[in-house]
């Protein structure tokens, strides 16, 4: 029984083997909790001020350009600067922006425009930070433990994703927006203190300064690798076409269940947690391309179900299934990225990865908000899910190398393993 249980439960090897991984895991959990508080409070405040689904969806458009620009630049910066310092200073900046939200919320008549300005600023800082965070994992975790590390990081993110939205919905409903922003500030303060304890992560001795040429070098590498390209394209397709979280407030209204808004956000996280808590089997998977494809297809089908069904509990169940599917796809993507990308390009490729899994949701919010204003909320949800599932099927047929990817035979994966083993002192 014990052996069967251990085969299902999360693989804790990265937690045991890397002190920096443990520190980043705890720091990230605290940050995610605070960030999700603001993520719920901010669109709710825009909704309260405007009553417009388009105004809420426009937040994604405001965030898009900073994310693209600073995500790419952040990737180049992560290859040429100390990644620890980059994480530390951007975390402090995010806390300062949360303070702006708190001050605005405390005004007798809160203003609308600062909400969009802060949303753009958060997007810019997140774009700078994520490549440094993502590229650091492959350096501090052993090669064979990368899938387990991805599963543990997903579990961390989703614990915050359940607690943050659930508590935020209650905090905003009973106490207002300001307390939610205050909790966000407290979270970033603790996170900065933890980041100070991370070991330095300097760049390679021959690293070049960030430049457009360096960014282009990373893009050429990604373009020359069909497997990497496939992971980006499938994730973008799934998120742009079927990411309806910006209109959850209106979906809850349509179902006559306004109380379910926080649960809708939390349901996606709950599905992901359920998958992560039983993720031990993923450490034995070698066909990670199939994980990407199957997970994205499940996401699309489940989102379609959430839009078609009229019972709020069935909608929540569909959202939980969608969260599990997205997690499966994310584990496949993260493992392929960390197994195949050279360390000297990891920051720049992480910048492209940020665009892959962040720009898609921003565009998805714009699409969902605009379509909901045109067709109604529920058609905007179910149509996106169905088109997503169809798009994933077509892309899988067009990307045979992604379908065939095997960590035990792929040349890039074998090369990265050999380099990492050679770097370990005997």
mmCIF file of C-alpha atoms in Angstrom:
data_model
loop_
_atom_site.group_PDB
_atom_site.id
_atom_site.type_symbol
_atom_site.label_atom_id
_atom_site.label_comp_id
_atom_site.label_asym_id
_atom_site.label_seq_id
_atom_site.Cartn_x
_atom_site.Cartn_y
_atom_site.Cartn_z
ATOM 1 C CA UNK A 1 0.000 0.000 0.000
ATOM 2 C CA UNK A 2 2.821 2.390 0.922
ATOM 3 C CA UNK A 3 4.616 1.804 -2.388
ATOM 4 C CA UNK A 4 1.413 2.333 -4.361
ATOM 5 C CA UNK A 5 0.709 5.550 -2.482
ATOM 6 C CA UNK A 6 4.226 6.881 -3.030
ATOM 7 C CA UNK A 7 3.871 6.219 -6.753
ATOM 8 C CA UNK A 8 0.908 8.615 -6.847
ATOM 9 C CA UNK A 9 1.885 11.330 -4.362
ATOM 10 C CA UNK A 10 4.105 14.223 -5.529
ATOM 11 C CA UNK A 11 7.800 13.474 -5.914
ATOM 12 C CA UNK A 12 9.572 15.546 -3.221
ATOM 13 C CA UNK A 13 13.103 14.952 -4.538
ATOM 14 C CA UNK A 14 13.726 18.618 -5.562
ATOM 15 C CA UNK A 15 12.599 19.787 -2.112
ATOM 16 C CA UNK A 16 15.125 17.460 -0.472
ATOM 17 C CA UNK A 17 18.045 18.089 -2.822
ATOM 18 C CA UNK A 18 17.995 21.901 -3.170
ATOM 19 C CA UNK A 19 17.839 24.478 -0.365
ATOM 20 C CA UNK A 20 17.263 27.279 -2.897
ATOM 21 C CA UNK A 21 14.340 25.369 -4.384
ATOM 22 C CA UNK A 22 12.763 25.086 -0.914
ATOM 23 C CA UNK A 23 13.254 28.805 -0.342
ATOM 24 C CA UNK A 24 11.779 29.747 -3.715
ATOM 25 C CA UNK A 25 8.842 27.418 -3.121
ATOM 26 C CA UNK A 26 7.895 29.080 0.169
ATOM 27 C CA UNK A 27 8.532 32.578 -1.196
ATOM 28 C CA UNK A 28 6.424 31.849 -4.237
ATOM 29 C CA UNK A 29 3.537 30.494 -2.165
ATOM 30 C CA UNK A 30 3.375 33.707 -0.147
ATOM 31 C CA UNK A 31 3.653 35.854 -3.271
ATOM 32 C CA UNK A 32 0.966 33.931 -5.121
ATOM 33 C CA UNK A 33 -1.468 34.274 -2.226
ATOM 34 C CA UNK A 34 -1.028 38.042 -2.170
ATOM 35 C CA UNK A 35 -1.069 38.336 -5.959
ATOM 36 C CA UNK A 36 -4.310 36.390 -6.268
ATOM 37 C CA UNK A 37 -5.905 38.700 -3.714
ATOM 38 C CA UNK A 38 -5.123 41.640 -5.999
ATOM 39 C CA UNK A 39 -5.994 39.673 -9.147
ATOM 40 C CA UNK A 40 -9.556 39.227 -7.877
ATOM 41 C CA UNK A 41 -9.945 42.641 -6.273
ATOM 42 C CA UNK A 42 -8.710 44.628 -9.295
ATOM 43 C CA UNK A 43 -11.209 43.424 -11.955
ATOM 44 C CA UNK A 44 -13.981 43.493 -9.335
ATOM 45 C CA UNK A 45 -13.167 47.130 -8.606
ATOM 46 C CA UNK A 46 -13.254 47.944 -12.332
ATOM 47 C CA UNK A 47 -16.618 46.146 -12.555
ATOM 48 C CA UNK A 48 -17.965 48.098 -9.583
ATOM 49 C CA UNK A 49 -16.810 51.397 -11.071
ATOM 50 C CA UNK A 50 -18.041 50.784 -14.633
ATOM 51 C CA UNK A 51 -20.456 47.825 -14.767
ATOM 52 C CA UNK A 52 -18.972 46.996 -18.175
ATOM 53 C CA UNK A 53 -17.579 43.601 -19.263
ATOM 54 C CA UNK A 54 -15.612 45.388 -21.972
ATOM 55 C CA UNK A 55 -13.929 47.628 -19.373
ATOM 56 C CA UNK A 56 -12.902 44.546 -17.397
ATOM 57 C CA UNK A 57 -11.633 42.758 -20.501
ATOM 58 C CA UNK A 58 -9.708 45.889 -21.536
ATOM 59 C CA UNK A 59 -7.401 45.287 -18.581
ATOM 60 C CA UNK A 60 -5.874 42.480 -20.632
ATOM 61 C CA UNK A 61 -5.201 44.865 -23.523
ATOM 62 C CA UNK A 62 -3.498 47.339 -21.186
ATOM 63 C CA UNK A 63 -1.251 44.595 -19.827
ATOM 64 C CA UNK A 64 -0.341 43.132 -23.210
ATOM 65 C CA UNK A 65 2.296 45.540 -24.595
ATOM 66 C CA UNK A 66 4.320 45.850 -21.346
ATOM 67 C CA UNK A 67 4.302 42.077 -20.996
ATOM 68 C CA UNK A 68 5.638 41.567 -24.518
ATOM 69 C CA UNK A 69 8.318 44.261 -24.312
ATOM 70 C CA UNK A 70 9.548 43.596 -20.798
ATOM 71 C CA UNK A 71 9.140 39.836 -21.079
ATOM 72 C CA UNK A 72 11.586 39.732 -23.980
ATOM 73 C CA UNK A 73 13.941 42.234 -22.350
ATOM 74 C CA UNK A 74 13.679 40.393 -19.026
ATOM 75 C CA UNK A 75 14.778 37.207 -20.758
ATOM 76 C CA UNK A 76 17.904 38.880 -22.119
ATOM 77 C CA UNK A 77 18.543 40.509 -18.743
ATOM 78 C CA UNK A 78 18.276 37.141 -16.953
ATOM 79 C CA UNK A 79 21.169 35.825 -19.095
ATOM 80 C CA UNK A 80 23.392 38.826 -18.302
ATOM 81 C CA UNK A 81 22.589 39.762 -14.664
ATOM 82 C CA UNK A 82 22.415 38.112 -11.270
ATOM 83 C CA UNK A 83 19.021 36.381 -11.341
ATOM 84 C CA UNK A 84 18.648 36.656 -7.568
ATOM 85 C CA UNK A 85 18.954 40.462 -7.666
ATOM 86 C CA UNK A 86 16.521 40.677 -10.557
ATOM 87 C CA UNK A 87 13.934 38.649 -8.655
ATOM 88 C CA UNK A 88 14.465 40.708 -5.498
ATOM 89 C CA UNK A 89 14.063 44.153 -7.063
ATOM 90 C CA UNK A 90 11.066 43.268 -9.178
ATOM 91 C CA UNK A 91 9.358 41.746 -6.137
ATOM 92 C CA UNK A 92 9.890 45.011 -4.274
ATOM 93 C CA UNK A 93 8.454 46.934 -7.234
ATOM 94 C CA UNK A 94 5.332 44.779 -7.280
ATOM 95 C CA UNK A 95 4.811 45.555 -3.599
ATOM 96 C CA UNK A 96 5.084 49.289 -4.328
ATOM 97 C CA UNK A 97 2.397 49.031 -7.025
ATOM 98 C CA UNK A 98 0.108 47.234 -4.570
ATOM 99 C CA UNK A 99 0.563 50.229 -2.281
ATOM 100 C CA UNK A 100 -0.722 52.498 -5.066
ATOM 101 C CA UNK A 101 -3.842 50.334 -5.347
ATOM 102 C CA UNK A 102 -4.380 50.576 -1.594
ATOM 103 C CA UNK A 103 -4.059 54.374 -1.557
ATOM 104 C CA UNK A 104 -6.493 54.689 -4.480
ATOM 105 C CA UNK A 105 -9.000 52.333 -2.827
ATOM 106 C CA UNK A 106 -8.941 54.485 0.330
ATOM 107 C CA UNK A 107 -9.933 57.634 -1.557
ATOM 108 C CA UNK A 108 -13.511 58.852 -0.999
ATOM 109 C CA UNK A 109 -14.088 58.325 -4.730
ATOM 110 C CA UNK A 110 -11.535 55.852 -6.153
ATOM 111 C CA UNK A 111 -10.246 56.666 -9.622
ATOM 112 C CA UNK A 112 -10.451 54.296 -12.586
ATOM 113 C CA UNK A 113 -7.323 55.247 -14.521
ATOM 114 C CA UNK A 114 -4.805 54.264 -11.783
ATOM 115 C CA UNK A 115 -6.163 50.712 -11.944
ATOM 116 C CA UNK A 116 -5.130 50.433 -15.590
ATOM 117 C CA UNK A 117 -1.764 52.120 -14.941
ATOM 118 C CA UNK A 118 -0.974 49.696 -12.123
ATOM 119 C CA UNK A 119 -2.129 46.748 -14.238
ATOM 120 C CA UNK A 120 0.358 47.817 -16.933
ATOM 121 C CA UNK A 121 3.114 48.273 -14.338
ATOM 122 C CA UNK A 122 2.494 44.860 -12.800
ATOM 123 C CA UNK A 123 2.624 43.332 -16.267
ATOM 124 C CA UNK A 124 5.969 45.025 -16.971
ATOM 125 C CA UNK A 125 7.552 43.895 -13.698
ATOM 126 C CA UNK A 126 6.197 40.378 -14.080
ATOM 127 C CA UNK A 127 7.702 40.288 -17.566
ATOM 128 C CA UNK A 128 11.086 41.250 -16.129
ATOM 129 C CA UNK A 129 10.874 38.764 -13.269
ATOM 130 C CA UNK A 130 9.473 35.554 -14.724
ATOM 131 C CA UNK A 131 12.406 34.707 -17.034
ATOM 132 C CA UNK A 132 14.807 34.988 -14.084
ATOM 133 C CA UNK A 133 12.577 32.782 -11.914
ATOM 134 C CA UNK A 134 11.952 30.192 -14.599
ATOM 135 C CA UNK A 135 15.562 29.979 -15.773
ATOM 136 C CA UNK A 136 16.830 29.615 -12.208
ATOM 137 C CA UNK A 137 14.995 26.313 -11.655
ATOM 138 C CA UNK A 138 17.031 24.346 -14.193
ATOM 139 C CA UNK A 139 20.227 25.587 -12.525
ATOM 140 C CA UNK A 140 19.325 24.602 -8.938
ATOM 141 C CA UNK A 141 17.419 21.331 -9.565
ATOM 142 C CA UNK A 142 19.014 18.073 -10.859
ATOM 143 C CA UNK A 143 18.137 17.153 -14.458
ATOM 144 C CA UNK A 144 16.142 14.029 -13.564
ATOM 145 C CA UNK A 145 14.038 15.980 -11.053
ATOM 146 C CA UNK A 146 12.802 18.717 -13.392
ATOM 147 C CA UNK A 147 9.343 17.225 -13.930
ATOM 148 C CA UNK A 148 8.949 16.764 -10.173
ATOM 149 C CA UNK A 149 10.054 20.376 -9.633
ATOM 150 C CA UNK A 150 7.482 21.564 -12.175
ATOM 151 C CA UNK A 151 4.765 19.574 -10.381
ATOM 152 C CA UNK A 152 5.739 21.005 -6.983
ATOM 153 C CA UNK A 153 5.814 24.547 -8.379
ATOM 154 C CA UNK A 154 2.385 24.013 -9.904
ATOM 155 C CA UNK A 155 1.105 22.744 -6.559
ATOM 156 C CA UNK A 156 2.498 25.844 -4.875
ATOM 157 C CA UNK A 157 0.894 28.129 -7.433
ATOM 158 C CA UNK A 158 -2.455 26.430 -7.112
ATOM 159 C CA UNK A 159 -2.513 26.423 -3.311
ATOM 160 C CA UNK A 160 -2.213 30.180 -3.580
ATOM 161 C CA UNK A 161 -4.761 30.061 -6.395
ATOM 162 C CA UNK A 162 -7.327 28.401 -4.150
ATOM 163 C CA UNK A 163 -6.692 30.385 -0.980
ATOM 164 C CA UNK A 164 -6.203 33.760 -2.678
ATOM 165 C CA UNK A 165 -9.414 33.946 -4.764
ATOM 166 C CA UNK A 166 -11.563 32.296 -2.100
ATOM 167 C CA UNK A 167 -10.417 34.666 0.633
ATOM 168 C CA UNK A 168 -10.346 37.653 -1.730
ATOM 169 C CA UNK A 169 -13.971 37.161 -2.726
ATOM 170 C CA UNK A 170 -14.988 37.179 0.943
ATOM 171 C CA UNK A 171 -12.693 40.081 1.859
ATOM 172 C CA UNK A 172 -13.954 42.286 -0.984
ATOM 173 C CA UNK A 173 -17.591 41.345 -0.401
ATOM 174 C CA UNK A 174 -17.544 42.064 3.335
ATOM 175 C CA UNK A 175 -14.730 44.578 3.836
ATOM 176 C CA UNK A 176 -14.052 46.219 0.468
ATOM 177 C CA UNK A 177 -11.109 46.379 -1.934
ATOM 178 C CA UNK A 178 -8.604 48.109 0.371
ATOM 179 C CA UNK A 179 -8.079 45.170 2.778
ATOM 180 C CA UNK A 180 -7.377 42.856 -0.180
ATOM 181 C CA UNK A 181 -4.675 45.234 -1.400
ATOM 182 C CA UNK A 182 -3.254 45.506 2.140
ATOM 183 C CA UNK A 183 -2.886 41.716 2.292
ATOM 184 C CA UNK A 184 -1.095 41.845 -1.076
ATOM 185 C CA UNK A 185 1.408 44.379 0.297
ATOM 186 C CA UNK A 186 2.083 42.220 3.352
ATOM 187 C CA UNK A 187 2.734 39.209 1.115
ATOM 188 C CA UNK A 188 5.277 41.050 -1.030
ATOM 189 C CA UNK A 189 7.044 42.375 2.072
ATOM 190 C CA UNK A 190 7.606 38.847 3.417
ATOM 191 C CA UNK A 191 8.616 37.667 -0.051
ATOM 192 C CA UNK A 192 11.352 40.291 -0.327
ATOM 193 C CA UNK A 193 12.782 39.202 3.019
ATOM 194 C CA UNK A 194 12.908 35.583 1.838
ATOM 195 C CA UNK A 195 14.533 36.528 -1.489
ATOM 196 C CA UNK A 196 17.393 38.118 0.449
ATOM 197 C CA UNK A 197 18.330 34.608 1.636
ATOM 198 C CA UNK A 198 18.714 33.136 -1.864
ATOM 199 C CA UNK A 199 22.217 32.269 -3.028
ATOM 200 C CA UNK A 200 23.619 34.595 -5.713
ATOM 201 C CA UNK A 201 22.941 33.438 -9.268
ATOM 202 C CA UNK A 202 25.452 35.327 -11.427
ATOM 203 C CA UNK A 203 25.511 35.033 -15.224
ATOM 204 C CA UNK A 204 28.138 33.148 -17.169
ATOM 205 C CA UNK A 205 31.526 34.896 -17.252
ATOM 206 C CA UNK A 206 31.226 35.537 -20.990
ATOM 207 C CA UNK A 207 27.599 36.753 -20.876
ATOM 208 C CA UNK A 208 26.807 39.696 -23.118
ATOM 209 C CA UNK A 209 24.773 42.775 -22.218
ATOM 210 C CA UNK A 210 21.054 42.677 -23.101
ATOM 211 C CA UNK A 211 20.503 43.622 -26.726
ATOM 212 C CA UNK A 212 18.119 43.152 -29.613
ATOM 213 C CA UNK A 213 20.735 40.899 -31.217
ATOM 214 C CA UNK A 214 20.748 38.678 -28.141
ATOM 215 C CA UNK A 215 16.949 38.513 -28.089
ATOM 216 C CA UNK A 216 16.963 37.625 -31.782
ATOM 217 C CA UNK A 217 19.501 34.866 -31.107
ATOM 218 C CA UNK A 218 17.110 33.299 -28.605
ATOM 219 C CA UNK A 219 14.193 33.607 -31.029
ATOM 220 C CA UNK A 220 16.214 31.920 -33.800
ATOM 221 C CA UNK A 221 17.036 29.039 -31.499
ATOM 222 C CA UNK A 222 13.366 28.561 -30.600
ATOM 223 C CA UNK A 223 12.340 28.763 -34.259
ATOM 224 C CA UNK A 224 14.904 26.107 -35.181
ATOM 225 C CA UNK A 225 13.461 23.629 -32.651
ATOM 226 C CA UNK A 226 10.036 22.310 -33.783
ATOM 227 C CA UNK A 227 9.393 20.728 -30.391
ATOM 228 C CA UNK A 228 9.860 24.024 -28.545
ATOM 229 C CA UNK A 229 7.870 25.894 -31.168
ATOM 230 C CA UNK A 230 5.022 23.424 -30.783
ATOM 231 C CA UNK A 231 4.801 23.970 -27.023
ATOM 232 C CA UNK A 232 4.500 27.720 -27.532
ATOM 233 C CA UNK A 233 1.906 27.521 -30.300
ATOM 234 C CA UNK A 234 -0.396 25.064 -28.528
ATOM 235 C CA UNK A 235 -0.344 27.038 -25.293
ATOM 236 C CA UNK A 236 -1.017 30.315 -27.107
ATOM 237 C CA UNK A 237 -3.908 28.787 -29.026
ATOM 238 C CA UNK A 238 -5.518 27.368 -25.885
ATOM 239 C CA UNK A 239 -5.224 30.580 -23.882
ATOM 240 C CA UNK A 240 -6.179 33.088 -26.590
ATOM 241 C CA UNK A 241 -9.217 31.101 -27.663
ATOM 242 C CA UNK A 242 -10.461 29.737 -24.335
ATOM 243 C CA UNK A 243 -9.433 31.835 -21.329
ATOM 244 C CA UNK A 244 -12.667 33.363 -19.979
ATOM 245 C CA UNK A 245 -11.705 34.287 -16.400
ATOM 246 C CA UNK A 246 -12.188 38.031 -17.025
ATOM 247 C CA UNK A 247 -15.939 37.476 -17.455
ATOM 248 C CA UNK A 248 -16.478 35.083 -14.542
ATOM 249 C CA UNK A 249 -18.273 37.845 -12.641
ATOM 250 C CA UNK A 250 -20.833 38.049 -15.455
ATOM 251 C CA UNK A 251 -21.054 34.252 -15.727
ATOM 252 C CA UNK A 252 -21.906 34.099 -12.026
ATOM 253 C CA UNK A 253 -24.649 36.687 -12.623
ATOM 254 C CA UNK A 254 -26.057 34.669 -15.547
ATOM 255 C CA UNK A 255 -26.272 31.600 -13.324
ATOM 256 C CA UNK A 256 -27.990 33.626 -10.564
ATOM 257 C CA UNK A 257 -25.114 32.640 -8.282
ATOM 258 C CA UNK A 258 -23.158 35.809 -7.555
ATOM 259 C CA UNK A 259 -21.764 34.070 -4.475
ATOM 260 C CA UNK A 260 -19.906 31.600 -6.722
ATOM 261 C CA UNK A 261 -17.439 34.081 -8.253
ATOM 262 C CA UNK A 262 -14.559 33.272 -5.910
ATOM 263 C CA UNK A 263 -15.325 29.570 -6.263
ATOM 264 C CA UNK A 264 -15.090 29.825 -10.062
ATOM 265 C CA UNK A 265 -11.530 31.101 -9.831
ATOM 266 C CA UNK A 266 -10.744 28.609 -7.083
ATOM 267 C CA UNK A 267 -12.253 25.664 -9.015
ATOM 268 C CA UNK A 268 -9.595 25.897 -11.727
ATOM 269 C CA UNK A 269 -6.927 25.964 -9.039
ATOM 270 C CA UNK A 270 -8.609 23.082 -7.185
ATOM 271 C CA UNK A 271 -8.473 20.882 -10.288
ATOM 272 C CA UNK A 272 -4.825 21.715 -10.718
ATOM 273 C CA UNK A 273 -4.093 20.912 -7.066
ATOM 274 C CA UNK A 274 -5.864 17.565 -7.346
ATOM 275 C CA UNK A 275 -3.683 16.715 -10.330
ATOM 276 C CA UNK A 276 -0.529 17.974 -8.623
ATOM 277 C CA UNK A 277 -1.245 16.002 -5.445
ATOM 278 C CA UNK A 278 -1.391 12.821 -7.536
ATOM 279 C CA UNK A 279 1.489 13.787 -9.836
ATOM 280 C CA UNK A 280 3.954 11.084 -8.829
ATOM 281 C CA UNK A 281 3.278 9.262 -12.095
ATOM 282 C CA UNK A 282 4.485 12.261 -14.134
ATOM 283 C CA UNK A 283 8.078 11.699 -12.981
ATOM 284 C CA UNK A 284 8.037 8.429 -14.935
ATOM 285 C CA UNK A 285 6.645 9.939 -18.156
ATOM 286 C CA UNK A 286 9.090 10.441 -21.025
ATOM 287 C CA UNK A 287 6.655 11.486 -23.796
ATOM 288 C CA UNK A 288 6.159 15.040 -22.554
ATOM 289 C CA UNK A 289 4.877 16.303 -25.907
ATOM 290 C CA UNK A 290 1.791 14.137 -25.480
ATOM 291 C CA UNK A 291 1.211 15.711 -22.077
ATOM 292 C CA UNK A 292 1.164 19.141 -23.718
ATOM 293 C CA UNK A 293 -1.359 18.106 -26.377
ATOM 294 C CA UNK A 294 -3.735 16.015 -24.273
ATOM 295 C CA UNK A 295 -3.797 18.549 -21.439
ATOM 296 C CA UNK A 296 -4.623 21.457 -23.763
ATOM 297 C CA UNK A 297 -7.433 19.478 -25.421
ATOM 298 C CA UNK A 298 -8.954 18.629 -22.021
ATOM 299 C CA UNK A 299 -8.811 22.316 -21.091
ATOM 300 C CA UNK A 300 -10.793 23.297 -24.193
ATOM 301 C CA UNK A 301 -13.479 20.623 -23.792
ATOM 302 C CA UNK A 302 -13.971 21.425 -20.105
ATOM 303 C CA UNK A 303 -14.243 25.186 -20.745
ATOM 304 C CA UNK A 304 -16.898 24.428 -23.373
ATOM 305 C CA UNK A 305 -18.807 22.447 -20.760
ATOM 306 C CA UNK A 306 -18.609 25.349 -18.311
ATOM 307 C CA UNK A 307 -20.296 27.590 -20.865
ATOM 308 C CA UNK A 308 -22.961 25.106 -21.960
ATOM 309 C CA UNK A 309 -24.163 23.861 -18.571
ATOM 310 C CA UNK A 310 -26.683 25.830 -16.543
ATOM 311 C CA UNK A 311 -26.106 24.320 -13.107
ATOM 312 C CA UNK A 312 -23.484 26.224 -11.127
ATOM 313 C CA UNK A 313 -22.074 23.096 -9.466
ATOM 314 C CA UNK A 314 -21.589 21.387 -12.826
ATOM 315 C CA UNK A 315 -19.914 24.553 -14.091
ATOM 316 C CA UNK A 316 -17.532 24.460 -11.122
ATOM 317 C CA UNK A 317 -16.799 20.776 -11.834
ATOM 318 C CA UNK A 318 -15.957 21.603 -15.462
ATOM 319 C CA UNK A 319 -13.641 24.394 -14.347
ATOM 320 C CA UNK A 320 -11.880 21.971 -12.002
ATOM 321 C CA UNK A 321 -11.373 19.518 -14.888
ATOM 322 C CA UNK A 322 -10.057 22.388 -17.008
ATOM 323 C CA UNK A 323 -7.539 23.216 -14.279
ATOM 324 C CA UNK A 324 -6.314 19.610 -14.203
ATOM 325 C CA UNK A 325 -5.928 19.573 -17.991
ATOM 326 C CA UNK A 326 -4.010 22.849 -17.978
ATOM 327 C CA UNK A 327 -1.673 21.472 -15.313
ATOM 328 C CA UNK A 328 -0.926 18.346 -17.355
ATOM 329 C CA UNK A 329 -0.101 20.514 -20.356
ATOM 330 C CA UNK A 330 2.001 22.869 -18.222
ATOM 331 C CA UNK A 331 4.068 20.034 -16.757
ATOM 332 C CA UNK A 332 4.858 18.815 -20.260
ATOM 333 C CA UNK A 333 5.855 22.283 -21.448
ATOM 334 C CA UNK A 334 8.009 23.086 -18.428
ATOM 335 C CA UNK A 335 9.842 19.765 -18.586
ATOM 336 C CA UNK A 336 10.599 20.073 -22.302
ATOM 337 C CA UNK A 337 11.878 23.620 -21.830
ATOM 338 C CA UNK A 338 14.142 22.757 -18.904
ATOM 339 C CA UNK A 339 15.392 19.517 -20.468
ATOM 340 C CA UNK A 340 16.369 20.904 -23.855
ATOM 341 C CA UNK A 341 17.427 24.581 -23.604
ATOM 342 C CA UNK A 342 21.147 25.487 -23.073
ATOM 343 C CA UNK A 343 21.850 27.442 -19.864
ATOM 344 C CA UNK A 344 23.382 30.375 -21.759
ATOM 345 C CA UNK A 345 20.087 30.847 -23.649
ATOM 346 C CA UNK A 346 17.734 29.888 -20.846
ATOM 347 C CA UNK A 347 16.861 33.430 -19.801
ATOM 348 C CA UNK A 348 16.046 34.560 -23.335
ATOM 349 C CA UNK A 349 14.010 31.442 -24.029
ATOM 350 C CA UNK A 350 12.249 31.956 -20.690
ATOM 351 C CA UNK A 351 11.320 35.419 -21.970
ATOM 352 C CA UNK A 352 9.672 33.788 -24.982
ATOM 353 C CA UNK A 353 8.004 31.318 -22.628
ATOM 354 C CA UNK A 354 6.562 34.246 -20.663
ATOM 355 C CA UNK A 355 4.931 35.445 -23.865
ATOM 356 C CA UNK A 356 3.680 31.934 -24.537
ATOM 357 C CA UNK A 357 1.842 31.470 -21.253
ATOM 358 C CA UNK A 358 1.149 35.105 -20.299
ATOM 359 C CA UNK A 359 0.298 36.957 -23.492
ATOM 360 C CA UNK A 360 -2.214 34.243 -24.371
ATOM 361 C CA UNK A 361 -4.334 34.837 -21.233
ATOM 362 C CA UNK A 362 -4.185 38.609 -21.741
ATOM 363 C CA UNK A 363 -5.472 38.284 -25.299
ATOM 364 C CA UNK A 364 -7.933 35.688 -24.036
ATOM 365 C CA UNK A 365 -9.375 38.237 -21.603
ATOM 366 C CA UNK A 366 -9.806 40.754 -24.406
ATOM 367 C CA UNK A 367 -11.488 38.151 -26.628
ATOM 368 C CA UNK A 368 -13.782 36.945 -23.869
ATOM 369 C CA UNK A 369 -14.806 40.455 -22.826
ATOM 370 C CA UNK A 370 -15.432 41.650 -26.383
ATOM 371 C CA UNK A 371 -17.342 38.525 -27.396
ATOM 372 C CA UNK A 372 -19.430 38.550 -24.210
ATOM 373 C CA UNK A 373 -20.525 42.089 -25.030
ATOM 374 C CA UNK A 374 -21.554 40.912 -28.509
ATOM 375 C CA UNK A 375 -23.035 37.418 -28.006
ATOM 376 C CA UNK A 376 -23.613 37.205 -24.259
ATOM 377 C CA UNK A 377 -21.457 35.650 -21.549
ATOM 378 C CA UNK A 378 -22.174 31.940 -21.874
ATOM 379 C CA UNK A 379 -21.792 31.740 -25.688
ATOM 380 C CA UNK A 380 -18.457 33.536 -25.311
ATOM 381 C CA UNK A 381 -17.333 30.782 -22.933
ATOM 382 C CA UNK A 382 -18.545 27.619 -24.694
ATOM 383 C CA UNK A 383 -17.617 28.682 -28.228
ATOM 384 C CA UNK A 384 -14.043 29.428 -27.135
ATOM 385 C CA UNK A 385 -13.733 25.989 -25.547
ATOM 386 C CA UNK A 386 -14.951 24.133 -28.630
ATOM 387 C CA UNK A 387 -12.715 26.090 -31.003
ATOM 388 C CA UNK A 388 -9.773 25.508 -28.652
ATOM 389 C CA UNK A 389 -10.216 21.724 -28.709
ATOM 390 C CA UNK A 390 -10.438 21.723 -32.497
ATOM 391 C CA UNK A 391 -7.352 23.950 -32.829
ATOM 392 C CA UNK A 392 -5.293 21.673 -30.562
ATOM 393 C CA UNK A 393 -6.230 18.662 -32.692
ATOM 394 C CA UNK A 394 -5.168 20.416 -35.890
ATOM 395 C CA UNK A 395 -1.894 21.604 -34.358
ATOM 396 C CA UNK A 396 -1.074 18.110 -33.096
ATOM 397 C CA UNK A 397 -1.492 16.786 -36.632
ATOM 398 C CA UNK A 398 0.815 19.528 -37.917
ATOM 399 C CA UNK A 399 3.499 18.963 -35.223
ATOM 400 C CA UNK A 400 4.549 15.283 -35.419
ATOM 401 C CA UNK A 401 7.917 15.917 -33.724
ATOM 402 C CA UNK A 402 6.168 17.266 -30.642
ATOM 403 C CA UNK A 403 3.937 14.179 -30.566
ATOM 404 C CA UNK A 404 7.016 11.915 -30.794
ATOM 405 C CA UNK A 405 9.161 13.789 -28.239
ATOM 406 C CA UNK A 406 10.868 11.357 -25.847
ATOM 407 C CA UNK A 407 13.234 12.558 -23.120
ATOM 408 C CA UNK A 408 15.343 9.390 -23.414
ATOM 409 C CA UNK A 409 16.059 9.814 -27.134
ATOM 410 C CA UNK A 410 15.787 13.525 -27.961
ATOM 411 C CA UNK A 411 19.219 14.895 -28.925
ATOM 412 C CA UNK A 412 18.842 18.224 -27.131
ATOM 413 C CA UNK A 413 17.611 16.563 -23.932
ATOM 414 C CA UNK A 414 20.520 14.102 -23.958
ATOM 415 C CA UNK A 415 22.996 16.935 -24.605
ATOM 416 C CA UNK A 416 21.673 19.040 -21.681
ATOM 417 C CA UNK A 417 21.842 16.018 -19.378
ATOM 418 C CA UNK A 418 25.483 15.382 -20.327
ATOM 419 C CA UNK A 419 26.395 19.055 -19.799
ATOM 420 C CA UNK A 420 24.773 19.132 -16.370
ATOM 421 C CA UNK A 421 26.451 15.909 -15.279
ATOM 422 C CA UNK A 422 29.817 17.225 -16.482
ATOM 423 C CA UNK A 423 29.334 20.416 -14.432
ATOM 424 C CA UNK A 424 28.809 18.498 -11.173
ATOM 425 C CA UNK A 425 32.126 18.100 -9.241
ATOM 426 C CA UNK A 426 33.172 14.473 -8.889
#
